[in-house]
mmCIF file of C-alpha atoms in Angstrom:
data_model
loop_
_atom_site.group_PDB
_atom_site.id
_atom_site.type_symbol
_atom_site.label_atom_id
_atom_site.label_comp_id
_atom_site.label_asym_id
_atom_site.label_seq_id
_atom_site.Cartn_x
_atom_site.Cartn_y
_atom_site.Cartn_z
ATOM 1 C CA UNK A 229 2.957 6.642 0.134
ATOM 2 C CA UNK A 230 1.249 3.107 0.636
ATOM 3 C CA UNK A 231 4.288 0.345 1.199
ATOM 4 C CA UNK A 232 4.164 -1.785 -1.888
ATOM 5 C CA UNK A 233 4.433 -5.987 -1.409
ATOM 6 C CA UNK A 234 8.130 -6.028 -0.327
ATOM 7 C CA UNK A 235 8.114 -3.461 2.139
ATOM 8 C CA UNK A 236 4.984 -5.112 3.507
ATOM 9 C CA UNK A 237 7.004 -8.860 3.576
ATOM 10 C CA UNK A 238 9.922 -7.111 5.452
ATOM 11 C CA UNK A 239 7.849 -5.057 7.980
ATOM 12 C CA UNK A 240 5.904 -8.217 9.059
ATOM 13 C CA UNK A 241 9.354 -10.033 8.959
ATOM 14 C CA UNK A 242 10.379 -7.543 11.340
ATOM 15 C CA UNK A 243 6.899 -7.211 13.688
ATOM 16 C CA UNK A 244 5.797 -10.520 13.941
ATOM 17 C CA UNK A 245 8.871 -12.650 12.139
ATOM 18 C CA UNK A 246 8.822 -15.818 13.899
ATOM 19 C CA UNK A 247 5.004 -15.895 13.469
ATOM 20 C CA UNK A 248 3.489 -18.736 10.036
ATOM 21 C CA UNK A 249 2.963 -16.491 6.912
ATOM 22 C CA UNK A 250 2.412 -19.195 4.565
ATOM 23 C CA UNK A 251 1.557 -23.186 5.117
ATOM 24 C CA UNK A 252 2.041 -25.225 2.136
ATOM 25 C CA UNK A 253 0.489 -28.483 1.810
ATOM 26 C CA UNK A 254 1.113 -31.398 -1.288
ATOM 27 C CA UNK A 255 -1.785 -33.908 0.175
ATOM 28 C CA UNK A 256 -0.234 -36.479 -2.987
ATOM 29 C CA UNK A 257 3.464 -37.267 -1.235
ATOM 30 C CA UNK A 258 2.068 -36.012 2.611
ATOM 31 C CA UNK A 259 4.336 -32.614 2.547
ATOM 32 C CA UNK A 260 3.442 -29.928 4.603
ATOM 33 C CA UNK A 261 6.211 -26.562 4.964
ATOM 34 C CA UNK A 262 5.684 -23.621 6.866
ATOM 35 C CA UNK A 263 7.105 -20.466 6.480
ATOM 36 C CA UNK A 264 7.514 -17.973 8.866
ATOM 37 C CA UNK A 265 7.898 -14.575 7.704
ATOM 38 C CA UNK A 266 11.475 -14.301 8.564
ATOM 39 C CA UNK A 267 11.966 -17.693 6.609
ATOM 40 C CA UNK A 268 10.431 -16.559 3.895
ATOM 41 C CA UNK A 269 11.839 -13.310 3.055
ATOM 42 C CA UNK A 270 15.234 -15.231 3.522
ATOM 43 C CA UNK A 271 14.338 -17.166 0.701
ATOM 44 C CA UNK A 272 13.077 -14.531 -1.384
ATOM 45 C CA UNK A 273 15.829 -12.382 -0.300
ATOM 46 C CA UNK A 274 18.584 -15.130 -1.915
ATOM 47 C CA UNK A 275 16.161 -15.636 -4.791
ATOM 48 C CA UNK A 276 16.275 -11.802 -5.679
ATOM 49 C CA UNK A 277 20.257 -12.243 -5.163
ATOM 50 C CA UNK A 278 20.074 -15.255 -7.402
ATOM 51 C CA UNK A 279 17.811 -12.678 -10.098
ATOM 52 C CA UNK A 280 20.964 -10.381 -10.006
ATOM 53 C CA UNK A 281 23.236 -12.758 -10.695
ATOM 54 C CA UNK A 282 21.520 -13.777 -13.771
ATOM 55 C CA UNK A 283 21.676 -10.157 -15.238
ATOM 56 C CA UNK A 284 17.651 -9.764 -14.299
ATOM 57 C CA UNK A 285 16.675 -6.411 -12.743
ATOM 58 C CA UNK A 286 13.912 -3.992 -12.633
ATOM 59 C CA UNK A 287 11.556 -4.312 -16.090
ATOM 60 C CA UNK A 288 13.242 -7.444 -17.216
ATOM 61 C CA UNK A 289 10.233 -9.657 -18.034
ATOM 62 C CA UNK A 290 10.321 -13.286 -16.015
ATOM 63 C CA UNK A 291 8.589 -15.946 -17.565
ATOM 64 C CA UNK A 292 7.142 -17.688 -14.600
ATOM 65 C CA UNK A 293 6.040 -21.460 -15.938
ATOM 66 C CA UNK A 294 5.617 -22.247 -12.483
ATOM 67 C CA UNK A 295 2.904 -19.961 -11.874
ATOM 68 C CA UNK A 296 1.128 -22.457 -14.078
ATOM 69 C CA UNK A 297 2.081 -25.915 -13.463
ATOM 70 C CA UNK A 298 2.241 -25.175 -9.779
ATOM 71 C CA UNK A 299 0.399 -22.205 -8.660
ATOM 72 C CA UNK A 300 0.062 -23.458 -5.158
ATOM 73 C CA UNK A 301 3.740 -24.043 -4.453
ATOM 74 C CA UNK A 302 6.012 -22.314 -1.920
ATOM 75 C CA UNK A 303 8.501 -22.338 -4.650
ATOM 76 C CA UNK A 304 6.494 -20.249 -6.715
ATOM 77 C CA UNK A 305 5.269 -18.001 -4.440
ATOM 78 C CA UNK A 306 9.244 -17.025 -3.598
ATOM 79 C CA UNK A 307 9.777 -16.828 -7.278
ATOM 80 C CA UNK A 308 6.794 -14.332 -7.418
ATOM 81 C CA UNK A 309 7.942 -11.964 -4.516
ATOM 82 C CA UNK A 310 11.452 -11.581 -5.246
ATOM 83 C CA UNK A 311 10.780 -10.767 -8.920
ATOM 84 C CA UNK A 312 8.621 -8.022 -7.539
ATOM 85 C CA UNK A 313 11.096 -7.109 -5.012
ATOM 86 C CA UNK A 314 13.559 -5.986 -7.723
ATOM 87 C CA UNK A 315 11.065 -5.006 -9.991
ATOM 88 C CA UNK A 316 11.301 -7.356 -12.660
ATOM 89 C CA UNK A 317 7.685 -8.250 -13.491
ATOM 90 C CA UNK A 318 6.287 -11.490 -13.661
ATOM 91 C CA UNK A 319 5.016 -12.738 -17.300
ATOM 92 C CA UNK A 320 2.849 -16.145 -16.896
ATOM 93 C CA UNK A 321 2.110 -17.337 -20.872
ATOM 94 C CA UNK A 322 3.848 -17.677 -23.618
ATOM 95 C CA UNK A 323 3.939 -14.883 -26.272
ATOM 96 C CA UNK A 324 3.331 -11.795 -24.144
ATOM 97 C CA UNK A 325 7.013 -10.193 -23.505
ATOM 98 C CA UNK A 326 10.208 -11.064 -24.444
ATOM 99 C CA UNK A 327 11.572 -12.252 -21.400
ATOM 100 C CA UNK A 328 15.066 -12.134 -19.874
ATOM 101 C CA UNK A 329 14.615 -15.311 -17.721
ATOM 102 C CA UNK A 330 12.376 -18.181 -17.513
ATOM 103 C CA UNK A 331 11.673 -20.239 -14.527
ATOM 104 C CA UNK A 332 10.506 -23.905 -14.754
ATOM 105 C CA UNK A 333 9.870 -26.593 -12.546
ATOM 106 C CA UNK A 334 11.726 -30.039 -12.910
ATOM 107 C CA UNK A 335 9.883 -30.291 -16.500
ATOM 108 C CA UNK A 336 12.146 -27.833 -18.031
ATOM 109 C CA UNK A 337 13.629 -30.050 -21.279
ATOM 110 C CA UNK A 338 9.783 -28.598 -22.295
ATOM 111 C CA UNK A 339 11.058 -24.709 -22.073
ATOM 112 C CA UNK A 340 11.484 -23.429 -25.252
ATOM 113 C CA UNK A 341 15.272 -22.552 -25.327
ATOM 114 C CA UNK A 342 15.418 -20.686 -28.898
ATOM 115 C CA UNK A 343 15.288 -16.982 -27.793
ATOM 116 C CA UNK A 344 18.116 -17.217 -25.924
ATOM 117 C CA UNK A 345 16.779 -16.758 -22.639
ATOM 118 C CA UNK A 346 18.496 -17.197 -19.135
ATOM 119 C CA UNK A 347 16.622 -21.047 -18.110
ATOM 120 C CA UNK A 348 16.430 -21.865 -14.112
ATOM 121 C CA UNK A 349 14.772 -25.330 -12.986
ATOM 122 C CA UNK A 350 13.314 -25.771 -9.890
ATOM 123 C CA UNK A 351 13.347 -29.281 -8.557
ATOM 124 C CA UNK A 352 10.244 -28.146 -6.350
ATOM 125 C CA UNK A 353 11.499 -31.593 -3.730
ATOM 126 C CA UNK A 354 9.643 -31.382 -0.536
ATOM 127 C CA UNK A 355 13.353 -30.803 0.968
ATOM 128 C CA UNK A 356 14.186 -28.841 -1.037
ATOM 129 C CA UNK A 357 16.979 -31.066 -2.817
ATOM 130 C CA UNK A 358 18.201 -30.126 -6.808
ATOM 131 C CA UNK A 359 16.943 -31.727 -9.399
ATOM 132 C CA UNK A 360 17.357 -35.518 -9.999
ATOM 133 C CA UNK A 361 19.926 -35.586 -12.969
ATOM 134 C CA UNK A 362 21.997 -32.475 -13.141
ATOM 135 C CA UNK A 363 20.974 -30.491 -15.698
ATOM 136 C CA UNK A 364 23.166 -29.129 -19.186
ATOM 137 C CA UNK A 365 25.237 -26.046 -18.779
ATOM 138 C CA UNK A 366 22.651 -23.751 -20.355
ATOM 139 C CA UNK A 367 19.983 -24.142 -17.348
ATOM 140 C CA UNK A 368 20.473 -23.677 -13.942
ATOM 141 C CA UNK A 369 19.661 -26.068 -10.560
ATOM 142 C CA UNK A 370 17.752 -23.314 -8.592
ATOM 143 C CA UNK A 371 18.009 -25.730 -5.570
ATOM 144 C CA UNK A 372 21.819 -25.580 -6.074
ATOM 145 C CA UNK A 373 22.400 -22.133 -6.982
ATOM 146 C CA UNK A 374 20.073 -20.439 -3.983
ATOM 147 C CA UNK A 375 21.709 -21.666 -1.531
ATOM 148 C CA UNK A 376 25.301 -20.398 -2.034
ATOM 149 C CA UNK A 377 23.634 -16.942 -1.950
ATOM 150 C CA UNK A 378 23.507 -13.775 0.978
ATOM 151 C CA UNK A 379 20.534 -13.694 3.234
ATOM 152 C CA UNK A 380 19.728 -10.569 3.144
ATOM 153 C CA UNK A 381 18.832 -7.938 0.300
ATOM 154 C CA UNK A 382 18.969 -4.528 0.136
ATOM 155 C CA UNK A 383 15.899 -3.035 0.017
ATOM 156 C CA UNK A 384 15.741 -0.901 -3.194
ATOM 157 C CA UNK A 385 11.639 -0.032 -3.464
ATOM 158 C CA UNK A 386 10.213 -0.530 -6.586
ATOM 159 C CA UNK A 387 8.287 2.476 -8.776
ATOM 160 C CA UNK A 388 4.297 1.906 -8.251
ATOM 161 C CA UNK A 389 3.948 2.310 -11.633
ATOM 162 C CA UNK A 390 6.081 -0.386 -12.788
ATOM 163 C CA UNK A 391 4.728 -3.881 -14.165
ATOM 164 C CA UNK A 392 4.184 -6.500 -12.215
ATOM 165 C CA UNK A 393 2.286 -9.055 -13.276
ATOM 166 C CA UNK A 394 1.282 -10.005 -17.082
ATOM 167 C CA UNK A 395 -1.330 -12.869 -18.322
ATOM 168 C CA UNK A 396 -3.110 -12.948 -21.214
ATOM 169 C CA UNK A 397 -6.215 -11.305 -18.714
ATOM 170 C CA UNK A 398 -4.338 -8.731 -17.273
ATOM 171 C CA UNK A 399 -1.271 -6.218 -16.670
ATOM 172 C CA UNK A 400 -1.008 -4.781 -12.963
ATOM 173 C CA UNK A 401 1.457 -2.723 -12.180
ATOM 174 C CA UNK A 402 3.115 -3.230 -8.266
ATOM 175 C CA UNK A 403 0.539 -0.741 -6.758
ATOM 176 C CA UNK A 404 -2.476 -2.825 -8.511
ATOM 177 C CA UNK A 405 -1.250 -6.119 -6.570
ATOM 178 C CA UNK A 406 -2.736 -4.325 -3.657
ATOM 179 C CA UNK A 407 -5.775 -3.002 -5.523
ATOM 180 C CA UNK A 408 -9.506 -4.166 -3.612
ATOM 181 C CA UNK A 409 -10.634 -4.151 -0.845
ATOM 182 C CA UNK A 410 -9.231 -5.545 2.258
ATOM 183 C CA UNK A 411 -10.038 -8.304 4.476
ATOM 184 C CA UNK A 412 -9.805 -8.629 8.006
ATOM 185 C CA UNK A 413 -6.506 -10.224 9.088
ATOM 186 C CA UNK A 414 -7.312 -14.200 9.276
ATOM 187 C CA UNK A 415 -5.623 -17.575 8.925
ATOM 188 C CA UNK A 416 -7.150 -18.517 5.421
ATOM 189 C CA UNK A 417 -7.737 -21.911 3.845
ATOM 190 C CA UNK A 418 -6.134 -21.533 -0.022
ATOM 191 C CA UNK A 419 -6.570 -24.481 -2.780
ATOM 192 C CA UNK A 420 -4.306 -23.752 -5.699
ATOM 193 C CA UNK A 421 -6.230 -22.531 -8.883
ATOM 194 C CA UNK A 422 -5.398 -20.124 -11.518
ATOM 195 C CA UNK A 423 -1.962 -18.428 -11.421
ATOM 196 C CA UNK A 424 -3.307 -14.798 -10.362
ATOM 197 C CA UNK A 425 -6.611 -15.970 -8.231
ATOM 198 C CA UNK A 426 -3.917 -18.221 -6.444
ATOM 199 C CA UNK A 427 -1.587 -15.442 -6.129
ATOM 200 C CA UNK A 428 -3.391 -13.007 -4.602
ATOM 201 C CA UNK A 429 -5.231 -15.191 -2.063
ATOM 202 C CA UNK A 430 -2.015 -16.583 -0.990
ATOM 203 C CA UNK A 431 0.624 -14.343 -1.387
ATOM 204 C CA UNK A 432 -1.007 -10.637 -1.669
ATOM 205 C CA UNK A 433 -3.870 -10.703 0.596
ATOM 206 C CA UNK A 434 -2.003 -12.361 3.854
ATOM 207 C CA UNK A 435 0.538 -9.419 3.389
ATOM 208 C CA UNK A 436 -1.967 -6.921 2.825
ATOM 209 C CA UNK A 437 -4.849 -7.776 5.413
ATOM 210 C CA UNK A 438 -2.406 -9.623 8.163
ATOM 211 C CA UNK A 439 -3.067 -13.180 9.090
ATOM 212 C CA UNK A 440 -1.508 -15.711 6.960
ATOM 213 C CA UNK A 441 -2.521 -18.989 4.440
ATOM 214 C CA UNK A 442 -2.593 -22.344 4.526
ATOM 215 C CA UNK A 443 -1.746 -23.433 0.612
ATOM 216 C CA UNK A 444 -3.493 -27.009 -0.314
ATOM 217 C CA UNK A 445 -2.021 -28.145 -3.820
ATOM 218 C CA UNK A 446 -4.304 -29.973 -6.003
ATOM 219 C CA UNK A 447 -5.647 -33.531 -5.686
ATOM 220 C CA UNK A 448 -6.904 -32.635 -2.012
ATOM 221 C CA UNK A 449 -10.053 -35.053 -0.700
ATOM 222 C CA UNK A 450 -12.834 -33.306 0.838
ATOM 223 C CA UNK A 451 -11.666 -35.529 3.970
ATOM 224 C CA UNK A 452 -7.684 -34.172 3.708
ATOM 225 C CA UNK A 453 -9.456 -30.943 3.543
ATOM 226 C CA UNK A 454 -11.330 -30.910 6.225
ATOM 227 C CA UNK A 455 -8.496 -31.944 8.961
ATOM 228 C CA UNK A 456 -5.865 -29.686 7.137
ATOM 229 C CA UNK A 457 -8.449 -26.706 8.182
ATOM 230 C CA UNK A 458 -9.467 -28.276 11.767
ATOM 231 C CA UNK A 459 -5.592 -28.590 12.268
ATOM 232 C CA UNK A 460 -4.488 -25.534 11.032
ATOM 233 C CA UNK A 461 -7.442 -23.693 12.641
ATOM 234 C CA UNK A 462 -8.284 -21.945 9.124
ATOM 235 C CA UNK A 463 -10.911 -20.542 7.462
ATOM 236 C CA UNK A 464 -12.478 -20.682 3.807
#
């Protein structure tokens, strides 16, 4: 059987853990975060703890704003990978499931709150800090909340067949994240786009192929560009 995304995010946790797996860069307030692959499964690993706590588990849909107003973002790439990791798919759109949770970044007064739907905000701070004003009772400071919970996860696979991703383009279950044709392993060069072509490039393919990303958010010049990828010794 072929190891689905989080068996493939714990193995290289486990082979090459101290190693960067994903770069993030936010040219606009000069941020750059890396992950290594043990830091990162740490924080998917509390997220997915976080996911139980709020009643989500495997087929509960996750409306995953951030996957559209900030495709590129570390945050969102956590949010995507511990939603798969206990098989809860990830819905990005309005309309297409009734979902059990929604996650927002710090613009989450414009969540639509009438189907009664768990609400978490993420502050998406460079450090990591909660949001600015705490928030009503009804929605939840992911910043706060995360941090209180275990490291690690137990691993409970997922069913290939189950969904994992739905857009208004396309419904891939967790064995079709992996679907096409691999790349050799590489350090690649990422600029945030749509939600699933940003997705794959930086959260799928590094697992998949080996090698990891370096994630450029928006608003990049061709100049920031350019000596992110000399410094980072990336490729397009």
């Amino acid at each position: 059987m072929t190891d689905l995304i989080p068996a493939l995010l714990r193995r290289r946790a486990r082979r090459a853990g101290a190693d960067p797996l994903l770069t993030y860069y936010e040219p606009a307030t000069a941020t750059r975060i890396e992950l290594s692959a043990v830091t990162l499964l740490n924080w998917v690993d509390k997220t997915s703890h976080l996911l139980d706590e709020l009643g989500v588990g495997a087929g509960d849909a996750v409306e995953l704003a951030l996957a559209t107003t900030a495709p590129g973002h570390w945050v969102t790439a956590v949010w995507q990978l511990a939603c798969w990791q206990v098989g809860a798919p990830v819905v990005v759109g309005p309309g297409l499931a009734e979902p059990r949770l929604r996650v927002t970044g710090p613009d989450w007064a414009a969540a639509d709150l009438d189907d009664g739907a768990e609400l978490v905000a993420c502050s998406l701070h460079p450090l990591g800090l909660p949001l600015p004003e705490p928030p009503p009772p009804h929605v939840t400071d992911y910043a706060l909340e995360v941090r209180g919970q275990a490291d690690t996860y137990p691993a409970r696979p997922p069913a290939a067949t189950a969904l994992a991703w739905l857009d208004a383009d396309r419904r891939l279950t967790q064995a079709d994240l992996l679907a096409g044709a691999a790349g050799a392993p590489a350090r690649r060069l990422v600029l945030s786009g749509t939600p699933w072509e940003t997705a794959r490039a930086a959260v799928v393919a590094p697992l998949r192929d080996g090698g990891s990303t370096v994630l450029v958010a928006g608003g990049a010049t061709a100049d920031q560009l350019a000596r992110i990828r000399r410094d980072e010794r990336a490729e397009l």
